[in-house]
Coordinates of C-alpha atoms (C1' of nucleotides) in Angstrom, one line a residue:
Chain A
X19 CA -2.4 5.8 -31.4
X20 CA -1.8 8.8 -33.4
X21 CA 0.9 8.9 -36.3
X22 CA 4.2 11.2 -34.9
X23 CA 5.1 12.9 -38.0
X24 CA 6.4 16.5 -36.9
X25 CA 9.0 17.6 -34.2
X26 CA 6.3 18.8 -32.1
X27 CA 5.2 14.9 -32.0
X28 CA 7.9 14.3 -31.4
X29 CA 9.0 16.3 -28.9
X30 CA 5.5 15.7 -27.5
X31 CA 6.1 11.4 -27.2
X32 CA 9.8 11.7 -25.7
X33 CA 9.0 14.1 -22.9
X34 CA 5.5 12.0 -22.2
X35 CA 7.7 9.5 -21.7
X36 CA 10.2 11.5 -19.7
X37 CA 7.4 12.5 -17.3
X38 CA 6.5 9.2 -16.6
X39 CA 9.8 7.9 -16.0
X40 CA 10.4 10.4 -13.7
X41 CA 7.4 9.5 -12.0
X42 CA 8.2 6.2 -11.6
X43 CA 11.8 6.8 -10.1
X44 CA 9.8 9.2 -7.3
X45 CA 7.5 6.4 -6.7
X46 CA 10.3 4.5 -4.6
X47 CA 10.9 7.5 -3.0
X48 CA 7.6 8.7 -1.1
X49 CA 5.8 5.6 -2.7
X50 CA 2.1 6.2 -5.2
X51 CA -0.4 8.3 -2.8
X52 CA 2.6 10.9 -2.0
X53 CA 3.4 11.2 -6.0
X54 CA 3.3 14.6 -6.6
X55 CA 3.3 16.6 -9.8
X56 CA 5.2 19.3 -8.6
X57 CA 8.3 17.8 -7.5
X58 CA 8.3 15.4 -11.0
X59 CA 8.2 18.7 -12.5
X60 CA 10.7 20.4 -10.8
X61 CA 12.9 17.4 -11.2
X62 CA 12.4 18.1 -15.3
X63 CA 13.5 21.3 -15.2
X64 CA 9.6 22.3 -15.8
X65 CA 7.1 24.4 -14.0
X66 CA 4.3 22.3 -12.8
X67 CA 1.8 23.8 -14.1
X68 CA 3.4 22.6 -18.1
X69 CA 2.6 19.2 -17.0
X70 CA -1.2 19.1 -17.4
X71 CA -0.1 19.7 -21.4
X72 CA 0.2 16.4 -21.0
X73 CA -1.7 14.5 -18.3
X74 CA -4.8 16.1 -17.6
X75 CA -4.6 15.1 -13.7
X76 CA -2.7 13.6 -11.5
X77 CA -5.1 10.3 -11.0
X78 CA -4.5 10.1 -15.3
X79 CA -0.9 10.3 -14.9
X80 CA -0.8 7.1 -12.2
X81 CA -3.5 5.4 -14.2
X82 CA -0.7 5.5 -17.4
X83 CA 1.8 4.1 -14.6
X84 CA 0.1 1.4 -13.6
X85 CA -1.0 0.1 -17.2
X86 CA 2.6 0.6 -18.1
X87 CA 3.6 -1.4 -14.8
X88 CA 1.0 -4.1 -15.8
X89 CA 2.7 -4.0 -19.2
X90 CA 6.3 -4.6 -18.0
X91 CA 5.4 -7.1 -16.0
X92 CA 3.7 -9.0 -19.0
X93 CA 6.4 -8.3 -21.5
X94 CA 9.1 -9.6 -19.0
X95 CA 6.8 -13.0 -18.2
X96 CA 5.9 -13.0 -22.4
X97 CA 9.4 -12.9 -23.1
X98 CA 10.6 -15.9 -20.9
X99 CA 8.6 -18.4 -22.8
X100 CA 10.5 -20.2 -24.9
X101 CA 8.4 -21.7 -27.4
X102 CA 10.4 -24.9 -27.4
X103 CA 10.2 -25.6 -24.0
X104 CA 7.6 -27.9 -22.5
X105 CA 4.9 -26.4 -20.5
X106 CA 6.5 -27.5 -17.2
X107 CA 9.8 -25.3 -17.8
X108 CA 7.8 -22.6 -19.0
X109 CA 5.7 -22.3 -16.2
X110 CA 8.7 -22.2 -13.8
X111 CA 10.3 -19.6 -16.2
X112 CA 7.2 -17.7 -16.0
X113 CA 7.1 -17.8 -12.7
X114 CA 11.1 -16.8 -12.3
X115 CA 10.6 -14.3 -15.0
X116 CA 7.4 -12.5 -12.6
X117 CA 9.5 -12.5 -9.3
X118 CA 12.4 -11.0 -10.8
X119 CA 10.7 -8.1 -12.2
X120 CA 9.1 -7.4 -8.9
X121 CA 12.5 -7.4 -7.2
X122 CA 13.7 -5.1 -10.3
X123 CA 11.2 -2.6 -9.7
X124 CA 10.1 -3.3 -6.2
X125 CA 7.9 0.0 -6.1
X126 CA 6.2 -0.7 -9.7
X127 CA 5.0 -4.2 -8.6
X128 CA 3.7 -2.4 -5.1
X129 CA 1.6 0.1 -6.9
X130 CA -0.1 -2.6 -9.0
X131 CA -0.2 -5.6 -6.2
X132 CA -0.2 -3.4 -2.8
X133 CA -2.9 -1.8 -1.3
X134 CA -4.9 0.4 -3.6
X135 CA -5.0 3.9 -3.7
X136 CA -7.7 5.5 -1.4
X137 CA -9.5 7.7 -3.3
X138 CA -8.4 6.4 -6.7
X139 CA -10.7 4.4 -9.0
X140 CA -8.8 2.2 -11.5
X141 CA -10.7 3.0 -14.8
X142 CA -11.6 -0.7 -17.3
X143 CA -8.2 0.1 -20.1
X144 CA -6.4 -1.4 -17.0
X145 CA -8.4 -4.7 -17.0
X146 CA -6.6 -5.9 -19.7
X147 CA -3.1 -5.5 -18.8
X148 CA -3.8 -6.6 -15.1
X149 CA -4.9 -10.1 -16.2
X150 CA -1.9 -11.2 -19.2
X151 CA 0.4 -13.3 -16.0
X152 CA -3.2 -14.8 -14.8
X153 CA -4.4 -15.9 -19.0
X154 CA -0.3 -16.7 -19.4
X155 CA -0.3 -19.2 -16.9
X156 CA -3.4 -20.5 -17.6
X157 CA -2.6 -20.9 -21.1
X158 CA 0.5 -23.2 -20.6
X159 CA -2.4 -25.7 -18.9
X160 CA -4.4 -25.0 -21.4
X161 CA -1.8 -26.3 -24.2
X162 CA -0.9 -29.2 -22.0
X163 CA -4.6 -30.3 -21.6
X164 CA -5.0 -29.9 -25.2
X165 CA -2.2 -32.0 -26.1
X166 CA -2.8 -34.5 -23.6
X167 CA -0.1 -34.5 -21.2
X168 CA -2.0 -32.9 -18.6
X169 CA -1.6 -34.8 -15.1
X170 CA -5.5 -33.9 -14.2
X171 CA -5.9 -34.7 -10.3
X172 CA -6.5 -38.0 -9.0
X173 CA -9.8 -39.7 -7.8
X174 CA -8.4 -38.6 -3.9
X175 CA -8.7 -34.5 -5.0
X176 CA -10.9 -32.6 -2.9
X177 CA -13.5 -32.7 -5.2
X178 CA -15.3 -28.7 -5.6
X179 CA -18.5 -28.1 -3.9
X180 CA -21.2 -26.7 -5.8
X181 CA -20.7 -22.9 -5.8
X182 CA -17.0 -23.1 -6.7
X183 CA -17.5 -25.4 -9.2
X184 CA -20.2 -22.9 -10.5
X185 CA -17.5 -19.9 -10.3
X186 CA -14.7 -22.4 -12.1
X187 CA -16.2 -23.4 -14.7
X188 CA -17.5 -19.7 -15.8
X189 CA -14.3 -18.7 -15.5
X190 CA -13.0 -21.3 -17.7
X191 CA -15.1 -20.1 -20.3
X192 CA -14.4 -16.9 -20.0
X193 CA -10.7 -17.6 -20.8
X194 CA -11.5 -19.7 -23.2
X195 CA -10.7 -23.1 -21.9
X196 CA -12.0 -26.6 -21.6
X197 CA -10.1 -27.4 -19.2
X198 CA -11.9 -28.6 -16.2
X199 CA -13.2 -26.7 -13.4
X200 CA -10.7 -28.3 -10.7
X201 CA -8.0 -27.4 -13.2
X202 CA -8.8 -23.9 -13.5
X203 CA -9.6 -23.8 -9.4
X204 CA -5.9 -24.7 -9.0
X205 CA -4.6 -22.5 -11.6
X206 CA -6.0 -19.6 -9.4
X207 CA -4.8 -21.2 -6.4
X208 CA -1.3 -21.2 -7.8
X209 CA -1.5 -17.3 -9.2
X210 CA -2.4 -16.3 -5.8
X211 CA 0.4 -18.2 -4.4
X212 CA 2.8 -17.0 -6.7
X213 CA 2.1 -13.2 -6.2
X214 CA 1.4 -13.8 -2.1
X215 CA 5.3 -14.9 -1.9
X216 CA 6.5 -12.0 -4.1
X217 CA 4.3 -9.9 -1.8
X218 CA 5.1 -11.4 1.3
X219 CA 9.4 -11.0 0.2
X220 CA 9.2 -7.4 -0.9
X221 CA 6.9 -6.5 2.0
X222 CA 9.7 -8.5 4.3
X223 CA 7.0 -10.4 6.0
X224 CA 10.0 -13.4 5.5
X225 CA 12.9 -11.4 7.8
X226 CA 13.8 -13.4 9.9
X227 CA 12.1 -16.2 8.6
X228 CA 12.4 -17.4 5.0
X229 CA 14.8 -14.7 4.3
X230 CA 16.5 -14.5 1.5
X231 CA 13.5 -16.8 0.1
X232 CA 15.3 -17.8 -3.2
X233 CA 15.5 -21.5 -2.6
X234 CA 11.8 -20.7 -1.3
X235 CA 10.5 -19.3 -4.8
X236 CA 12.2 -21.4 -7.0
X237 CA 10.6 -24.8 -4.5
X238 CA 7.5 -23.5 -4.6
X239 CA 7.1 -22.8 -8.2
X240 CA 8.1 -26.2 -8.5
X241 CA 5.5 -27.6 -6.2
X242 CA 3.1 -24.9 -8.1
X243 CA 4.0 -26.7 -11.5
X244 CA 2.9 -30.3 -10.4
X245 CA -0.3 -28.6 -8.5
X246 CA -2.1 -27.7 -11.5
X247 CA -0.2 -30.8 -13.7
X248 CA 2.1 -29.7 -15.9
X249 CA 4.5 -33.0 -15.5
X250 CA 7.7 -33.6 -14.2
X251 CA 10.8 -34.1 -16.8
X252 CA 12.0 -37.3 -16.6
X253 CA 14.3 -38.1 -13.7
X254 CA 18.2 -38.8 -14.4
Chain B
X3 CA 2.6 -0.4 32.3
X4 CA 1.3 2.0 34.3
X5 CA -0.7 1.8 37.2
X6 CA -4.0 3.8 36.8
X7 CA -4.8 5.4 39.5
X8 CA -5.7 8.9 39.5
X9 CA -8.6 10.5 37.2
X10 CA -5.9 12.2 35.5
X11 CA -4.4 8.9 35.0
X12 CA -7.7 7.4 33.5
X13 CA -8.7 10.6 31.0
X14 CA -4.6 9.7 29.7
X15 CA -5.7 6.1 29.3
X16 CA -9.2 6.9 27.5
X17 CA -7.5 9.4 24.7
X18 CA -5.0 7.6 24.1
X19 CA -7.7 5.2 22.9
X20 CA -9.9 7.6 21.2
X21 CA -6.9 8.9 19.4
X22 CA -6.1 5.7 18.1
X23 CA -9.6 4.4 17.6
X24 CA -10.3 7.9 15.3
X25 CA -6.9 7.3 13.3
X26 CA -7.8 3.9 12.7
X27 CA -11.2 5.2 11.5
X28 CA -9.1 7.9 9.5
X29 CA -6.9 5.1 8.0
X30 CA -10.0 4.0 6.2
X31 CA -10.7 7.3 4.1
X32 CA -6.9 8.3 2.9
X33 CA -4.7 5.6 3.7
X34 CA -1.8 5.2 6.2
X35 CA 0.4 7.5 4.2
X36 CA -2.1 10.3 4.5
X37 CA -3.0 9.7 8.1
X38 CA -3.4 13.2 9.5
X39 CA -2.6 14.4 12.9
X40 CA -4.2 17.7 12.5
X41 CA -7.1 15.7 11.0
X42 CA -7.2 13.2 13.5
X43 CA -7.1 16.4 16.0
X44 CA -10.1 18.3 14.9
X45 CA -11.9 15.4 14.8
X46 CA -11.8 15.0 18.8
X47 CA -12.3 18.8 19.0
X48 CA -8.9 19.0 20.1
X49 CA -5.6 21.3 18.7
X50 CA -3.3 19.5 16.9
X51 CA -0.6 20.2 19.1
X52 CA -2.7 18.7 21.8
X53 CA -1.5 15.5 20.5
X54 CA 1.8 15.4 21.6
X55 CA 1.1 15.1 24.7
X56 CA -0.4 11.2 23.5
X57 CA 2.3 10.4 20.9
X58 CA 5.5 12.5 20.4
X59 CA 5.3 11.8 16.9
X60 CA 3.4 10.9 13.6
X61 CA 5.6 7.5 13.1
X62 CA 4.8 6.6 17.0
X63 CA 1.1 6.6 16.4
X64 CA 1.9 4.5 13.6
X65 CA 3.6 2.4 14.9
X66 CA 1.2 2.1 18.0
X67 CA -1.9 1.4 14.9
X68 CA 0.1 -1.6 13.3
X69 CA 0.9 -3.0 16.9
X70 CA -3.0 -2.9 17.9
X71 CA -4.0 -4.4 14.8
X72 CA -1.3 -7.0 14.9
X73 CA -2.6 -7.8 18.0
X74 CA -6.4 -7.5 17.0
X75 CA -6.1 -10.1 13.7
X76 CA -4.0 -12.1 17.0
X77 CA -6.6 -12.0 19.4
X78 CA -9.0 -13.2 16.6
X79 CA -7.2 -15.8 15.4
X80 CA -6.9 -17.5 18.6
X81 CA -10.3 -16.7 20.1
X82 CA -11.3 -19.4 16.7
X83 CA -9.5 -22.0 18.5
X84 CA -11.9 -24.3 20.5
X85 CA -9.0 -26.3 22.4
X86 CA -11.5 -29.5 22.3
X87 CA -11.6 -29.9 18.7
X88 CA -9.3 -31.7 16.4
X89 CA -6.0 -29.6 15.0
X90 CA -7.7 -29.8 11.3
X91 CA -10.8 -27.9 12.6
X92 CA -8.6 -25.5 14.4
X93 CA -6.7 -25.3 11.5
X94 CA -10.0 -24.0 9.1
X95 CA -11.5 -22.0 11.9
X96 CA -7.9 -19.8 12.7
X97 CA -8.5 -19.7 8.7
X98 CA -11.7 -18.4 8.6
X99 CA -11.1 -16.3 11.3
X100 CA -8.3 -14.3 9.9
X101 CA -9.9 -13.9 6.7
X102 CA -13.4 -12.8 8.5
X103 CA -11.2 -10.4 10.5
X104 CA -9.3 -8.9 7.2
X105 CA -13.0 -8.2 5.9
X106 CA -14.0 -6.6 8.1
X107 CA -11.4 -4.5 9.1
X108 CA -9.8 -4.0 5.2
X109 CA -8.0 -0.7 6.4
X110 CA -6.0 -2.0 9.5
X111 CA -5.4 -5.5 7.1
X112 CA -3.7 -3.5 4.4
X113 CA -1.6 -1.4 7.0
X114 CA -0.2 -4.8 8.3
X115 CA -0.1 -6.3 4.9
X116 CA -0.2 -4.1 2.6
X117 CA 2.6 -1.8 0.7
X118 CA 5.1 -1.4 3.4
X119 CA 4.8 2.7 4.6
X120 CA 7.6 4.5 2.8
X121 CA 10.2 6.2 4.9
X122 CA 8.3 4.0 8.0
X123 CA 10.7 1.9 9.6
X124 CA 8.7 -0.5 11.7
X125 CA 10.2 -0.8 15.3
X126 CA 11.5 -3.9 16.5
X127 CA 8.8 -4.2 19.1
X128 CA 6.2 -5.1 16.3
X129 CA 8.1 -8.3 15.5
X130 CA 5.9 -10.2 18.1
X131 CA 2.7 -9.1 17.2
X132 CA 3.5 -9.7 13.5
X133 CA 4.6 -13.3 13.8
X134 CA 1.5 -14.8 15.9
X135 CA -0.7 -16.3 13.0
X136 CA 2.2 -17.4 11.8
X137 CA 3.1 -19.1 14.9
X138 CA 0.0 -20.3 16.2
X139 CA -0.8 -22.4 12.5
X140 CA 2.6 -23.7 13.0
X141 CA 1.6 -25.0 16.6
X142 CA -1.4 -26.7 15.3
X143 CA 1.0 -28.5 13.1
X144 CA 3.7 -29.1 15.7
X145 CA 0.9 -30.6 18.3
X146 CA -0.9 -32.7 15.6
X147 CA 2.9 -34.1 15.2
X148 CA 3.6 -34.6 18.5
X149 CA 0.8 -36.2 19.0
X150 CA 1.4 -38.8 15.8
X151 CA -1.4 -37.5 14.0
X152 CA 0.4 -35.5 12.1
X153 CA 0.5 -37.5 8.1
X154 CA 3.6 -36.9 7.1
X155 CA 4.6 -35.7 3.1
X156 CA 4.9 -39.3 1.0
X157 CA 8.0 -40.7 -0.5
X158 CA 7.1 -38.5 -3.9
X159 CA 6.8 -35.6 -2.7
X160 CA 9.8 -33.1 -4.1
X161 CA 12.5 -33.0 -1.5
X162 CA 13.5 -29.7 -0.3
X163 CA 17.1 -28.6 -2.0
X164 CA 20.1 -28.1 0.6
X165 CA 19.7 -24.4 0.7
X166 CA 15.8 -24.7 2.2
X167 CA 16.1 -27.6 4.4
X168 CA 18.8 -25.9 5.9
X169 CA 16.5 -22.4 6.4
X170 CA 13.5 -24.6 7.2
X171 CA 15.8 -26.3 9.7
X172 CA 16.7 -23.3 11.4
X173 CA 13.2 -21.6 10.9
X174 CA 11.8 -24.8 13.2
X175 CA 14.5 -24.8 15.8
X176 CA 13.4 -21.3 16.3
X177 CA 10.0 -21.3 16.7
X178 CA 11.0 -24.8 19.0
X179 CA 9.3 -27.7 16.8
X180 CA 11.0 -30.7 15.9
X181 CA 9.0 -31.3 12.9
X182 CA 10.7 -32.3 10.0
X183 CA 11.7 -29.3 7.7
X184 CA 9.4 -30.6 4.3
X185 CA 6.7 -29.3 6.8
X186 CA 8.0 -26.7 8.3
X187 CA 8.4 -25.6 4.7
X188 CA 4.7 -26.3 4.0
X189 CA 3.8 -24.4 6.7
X190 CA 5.4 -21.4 5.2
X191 CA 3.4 -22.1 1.8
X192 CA 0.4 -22.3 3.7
X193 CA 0.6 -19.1 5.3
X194 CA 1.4 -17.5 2.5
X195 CA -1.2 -18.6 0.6
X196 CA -3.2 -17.8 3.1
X197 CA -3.0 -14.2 3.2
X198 CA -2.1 -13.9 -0.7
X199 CA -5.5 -15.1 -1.0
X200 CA -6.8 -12.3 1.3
X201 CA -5.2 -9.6 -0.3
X202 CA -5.9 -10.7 -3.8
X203 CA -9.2 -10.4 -2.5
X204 CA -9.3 -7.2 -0.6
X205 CA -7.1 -5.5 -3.6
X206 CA -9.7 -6.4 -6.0
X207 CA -7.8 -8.9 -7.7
X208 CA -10.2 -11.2 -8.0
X209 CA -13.0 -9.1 -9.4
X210 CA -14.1 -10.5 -12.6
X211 CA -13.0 -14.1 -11.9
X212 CA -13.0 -15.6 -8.4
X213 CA -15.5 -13.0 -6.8
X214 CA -17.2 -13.8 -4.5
X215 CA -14.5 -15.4 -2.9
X216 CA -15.8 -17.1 0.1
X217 CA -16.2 -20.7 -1.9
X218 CA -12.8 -20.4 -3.3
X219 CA -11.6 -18.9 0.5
X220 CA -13.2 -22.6 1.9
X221 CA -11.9 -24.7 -0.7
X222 CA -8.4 -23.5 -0.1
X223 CA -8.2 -23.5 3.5
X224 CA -9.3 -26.9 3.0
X225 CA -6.4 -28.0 0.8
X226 CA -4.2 -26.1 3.0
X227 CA -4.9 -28.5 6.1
X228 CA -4.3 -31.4 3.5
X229 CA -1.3 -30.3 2.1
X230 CA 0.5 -29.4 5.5
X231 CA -0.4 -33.3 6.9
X232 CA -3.7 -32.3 9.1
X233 CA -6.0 -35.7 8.7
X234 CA -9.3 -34.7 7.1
X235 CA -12.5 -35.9 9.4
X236 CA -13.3 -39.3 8.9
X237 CA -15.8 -39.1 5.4
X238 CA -19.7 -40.0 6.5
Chain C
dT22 C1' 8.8 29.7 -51.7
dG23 C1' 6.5 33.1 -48.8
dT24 C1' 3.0 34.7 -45.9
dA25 C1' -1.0 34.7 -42.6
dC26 C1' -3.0 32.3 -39.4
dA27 C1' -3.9 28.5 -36.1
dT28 C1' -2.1 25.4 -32.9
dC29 C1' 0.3 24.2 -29.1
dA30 C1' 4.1 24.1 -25.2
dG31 C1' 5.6 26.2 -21.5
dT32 C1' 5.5 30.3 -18.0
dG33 C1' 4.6 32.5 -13.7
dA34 C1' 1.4 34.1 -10.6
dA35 C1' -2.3 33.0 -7.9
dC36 C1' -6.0 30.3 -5.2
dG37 C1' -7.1 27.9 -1.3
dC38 C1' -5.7 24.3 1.1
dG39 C1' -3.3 21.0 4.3
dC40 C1' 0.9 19.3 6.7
dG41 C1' 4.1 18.0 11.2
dT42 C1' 6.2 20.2 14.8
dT43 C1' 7.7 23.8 18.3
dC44 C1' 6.9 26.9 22.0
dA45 C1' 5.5 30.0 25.6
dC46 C1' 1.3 30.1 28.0
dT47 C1' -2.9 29.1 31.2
dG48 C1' -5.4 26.6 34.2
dA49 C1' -6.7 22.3 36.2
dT50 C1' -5.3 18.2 38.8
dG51 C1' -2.3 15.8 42.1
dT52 C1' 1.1 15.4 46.0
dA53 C1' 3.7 16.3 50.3
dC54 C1' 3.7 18.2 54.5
Chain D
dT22 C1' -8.1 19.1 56.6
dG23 C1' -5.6 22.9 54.5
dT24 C1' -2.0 25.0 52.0
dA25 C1' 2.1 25.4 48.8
dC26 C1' 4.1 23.6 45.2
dA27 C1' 4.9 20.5 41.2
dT28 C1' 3.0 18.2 37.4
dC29 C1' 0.6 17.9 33.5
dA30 C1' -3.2 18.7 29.6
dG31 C1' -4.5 21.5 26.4
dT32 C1' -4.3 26.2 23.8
dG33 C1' -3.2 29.2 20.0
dA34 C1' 0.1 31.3 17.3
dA35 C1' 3.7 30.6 14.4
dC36 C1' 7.4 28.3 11.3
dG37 C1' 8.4 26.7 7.0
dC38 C1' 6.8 23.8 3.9
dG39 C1' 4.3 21.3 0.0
dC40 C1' 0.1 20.3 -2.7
dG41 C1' -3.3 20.1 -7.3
dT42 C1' -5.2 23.0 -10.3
dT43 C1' -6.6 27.3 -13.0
dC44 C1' -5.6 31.1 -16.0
dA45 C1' -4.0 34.8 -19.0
dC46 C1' 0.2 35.2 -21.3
dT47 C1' 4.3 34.7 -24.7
dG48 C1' 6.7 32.7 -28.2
dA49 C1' 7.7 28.8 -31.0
dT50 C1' 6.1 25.4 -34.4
dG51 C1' 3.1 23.8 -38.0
dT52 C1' -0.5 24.3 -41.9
dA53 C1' -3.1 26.2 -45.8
dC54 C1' -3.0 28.8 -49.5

DNA sequence: TGTACATCAGTGAACGCGCGTTCACTGATGTAC
DNA sequence: TGTACATCAGTGAACGCGCGTTCACTGATGTAC
């Protein structure tokens, strides 16, 4: 990043930062593909045209939203972990940590885990932030299969066929893991399950049903935990 | 409905499909939020205006979209179910079925499951249409325990806390099961897995790491039946 | 420290476009007798 | 079967609005000497 040394720079990082703020309070309004530049503008205090001083188009402007969604998010889960905590709690603080922001910012969470953007092509400095919940997770099994107190699943797991396995343990390397391939299959399976509730609550696919769907979330990222292994404290 | 009877009748009938059949093709380039009834218009050669005499507004052709496709992913679902077979295979071919019908119709999928429409309130009279996957996985379940081949959660598995045995209890008066609440809860899991895994896949989530997803789609489905008590076959 | 010049933020008008909805109308289709 | 009237589909103009983006410009801030 460039070194702010004048007031121009200044001047230049706050109101970047008040544009995008603003943007993000009118994306609960009329939601991302009605985000317009004029009316966060006019909102400012600015003409719209000033704006392209500092985003050259609108597409660049949600692009620095949605890293800066995928950041939040993975600054909130990063800053549940308690170090001293066993893999187990800090999977299920993880887990608490990621549904909370998404209730917190209900519109943020939509525009990086709803339906994309018609028209709009997410460009590869979004990668990175997109994956940190996914490597989080998959790093607290990772510890606890270094250290040994893994459960790893029992002779009676569906065992993977062929292709999966194939995909599994690719992506295990990719991450950086030794863990093995049913491990990693499960780890997946338990990412998609955590963001499908989250989806399913904000998109109120649970009115009516599972509604409010606390004691849901906080069950099923139990269940989640001994899913992929991470162990069960000791019971009283 | 309304008796057809006339030729004036029938040509009401017909647009009323064509409308809705070139919106849904519409959906596919901008997006529900964008859906254009002037665009939608000139593509039937008609005046915008013209419209109204189908739908008396925007929000009502909306609404008539979600309907159809609730309705459509419906028909699909159930169409998979060959009545002779045993619940688990129903159980993996409603699966398949859903996600084969998400595929291929991505647009209609994300207006049903996607980001919810902003300033859309959905009318009561989509509830029913909304909730008929939902209803006809928990019916495979409810049969399978009626029948006594349901296998029932084990002795370690976690027990549901007071707050969610008493929604689960509710949730299976209402849908008229008498299946115990731990899988009435699994059900709920299920589901959501279910189409968390669909739109991780449709929203790109998975590109990079579980893409293609069809292996990973089987496997799941697969654990799904498992985990909600549906026997597996009967190994060769 | 002072001056000349370069850089940059923000303005305001304009371009060309699209939107949902209303309204008075024309002409075709249907109905009652 | 023929006629008078009612119903309805579709037209075209208009209302009032908002959009992203470009461009020549003014005036303030920063830099080099």
């Amino acid at each position: 990043m460039t070194a702010i040394r004048t007031a121009r720079d200044r001047a230049r990082a706050e109101l970047t930062q008040e544009i995008k703020a603003e943007a993000r309070r009118q994306l609960g309004e009329h939601g991302a593909t009605q985000l317009s530049l004029r009316a966060v503008a006019k909102e400012l205090g600015m003409v719209s045209s000033a704006l392209y001083r500092y985003f050259p188009s609108r597409d660049q402007l949600l692009t620095a939203l949605i890293i800066d969604a995928y950041n939040a998010l993975g600054d909130a889960a990063d800053a549940a972990v308690d170090p001293a905590a066993e893999p187990r709690a800090r999977w299920q603080a993880v887990c608490r940590a990621v549904r909370e922001w998404a209730r917190a910012h209900p519109h943020e969470y939509a525009l990086i885990y709803g339906t994309p953007i018609p028209g709009y092509q997410a460009p590869p400095d979004t990668i990175g932030p997109a994956i940190r919940v996914a490597l989080l997770l998959a790093g607290l099994v990772a510890e606890a299969f270094a250290t040994g107190s893994l459960v790893l699943p029992g002779p009676d797991a569906t065992p993977l066929p062929p292709a999966l396995e194939a995909q599994a343990t690719a992506l295990g390397r990719q991450i950086g893991t030794d863990v093995p391939p049913l491990v990693v299959t499960r780890v997946v399976v338990a990412w998609t399950q955590l963001f499908g509730m989250i989806s399913f609550e904000l998109f109120g696919q649970y009115v009516g049903g599972m509604d409010p769907a606390e004691p849901f979330a906080a069950y099923v990222t139990d269940e989640l935990a001994d899913y992929v292994g991470l162990r069960s404290p000791i019971p009283a």
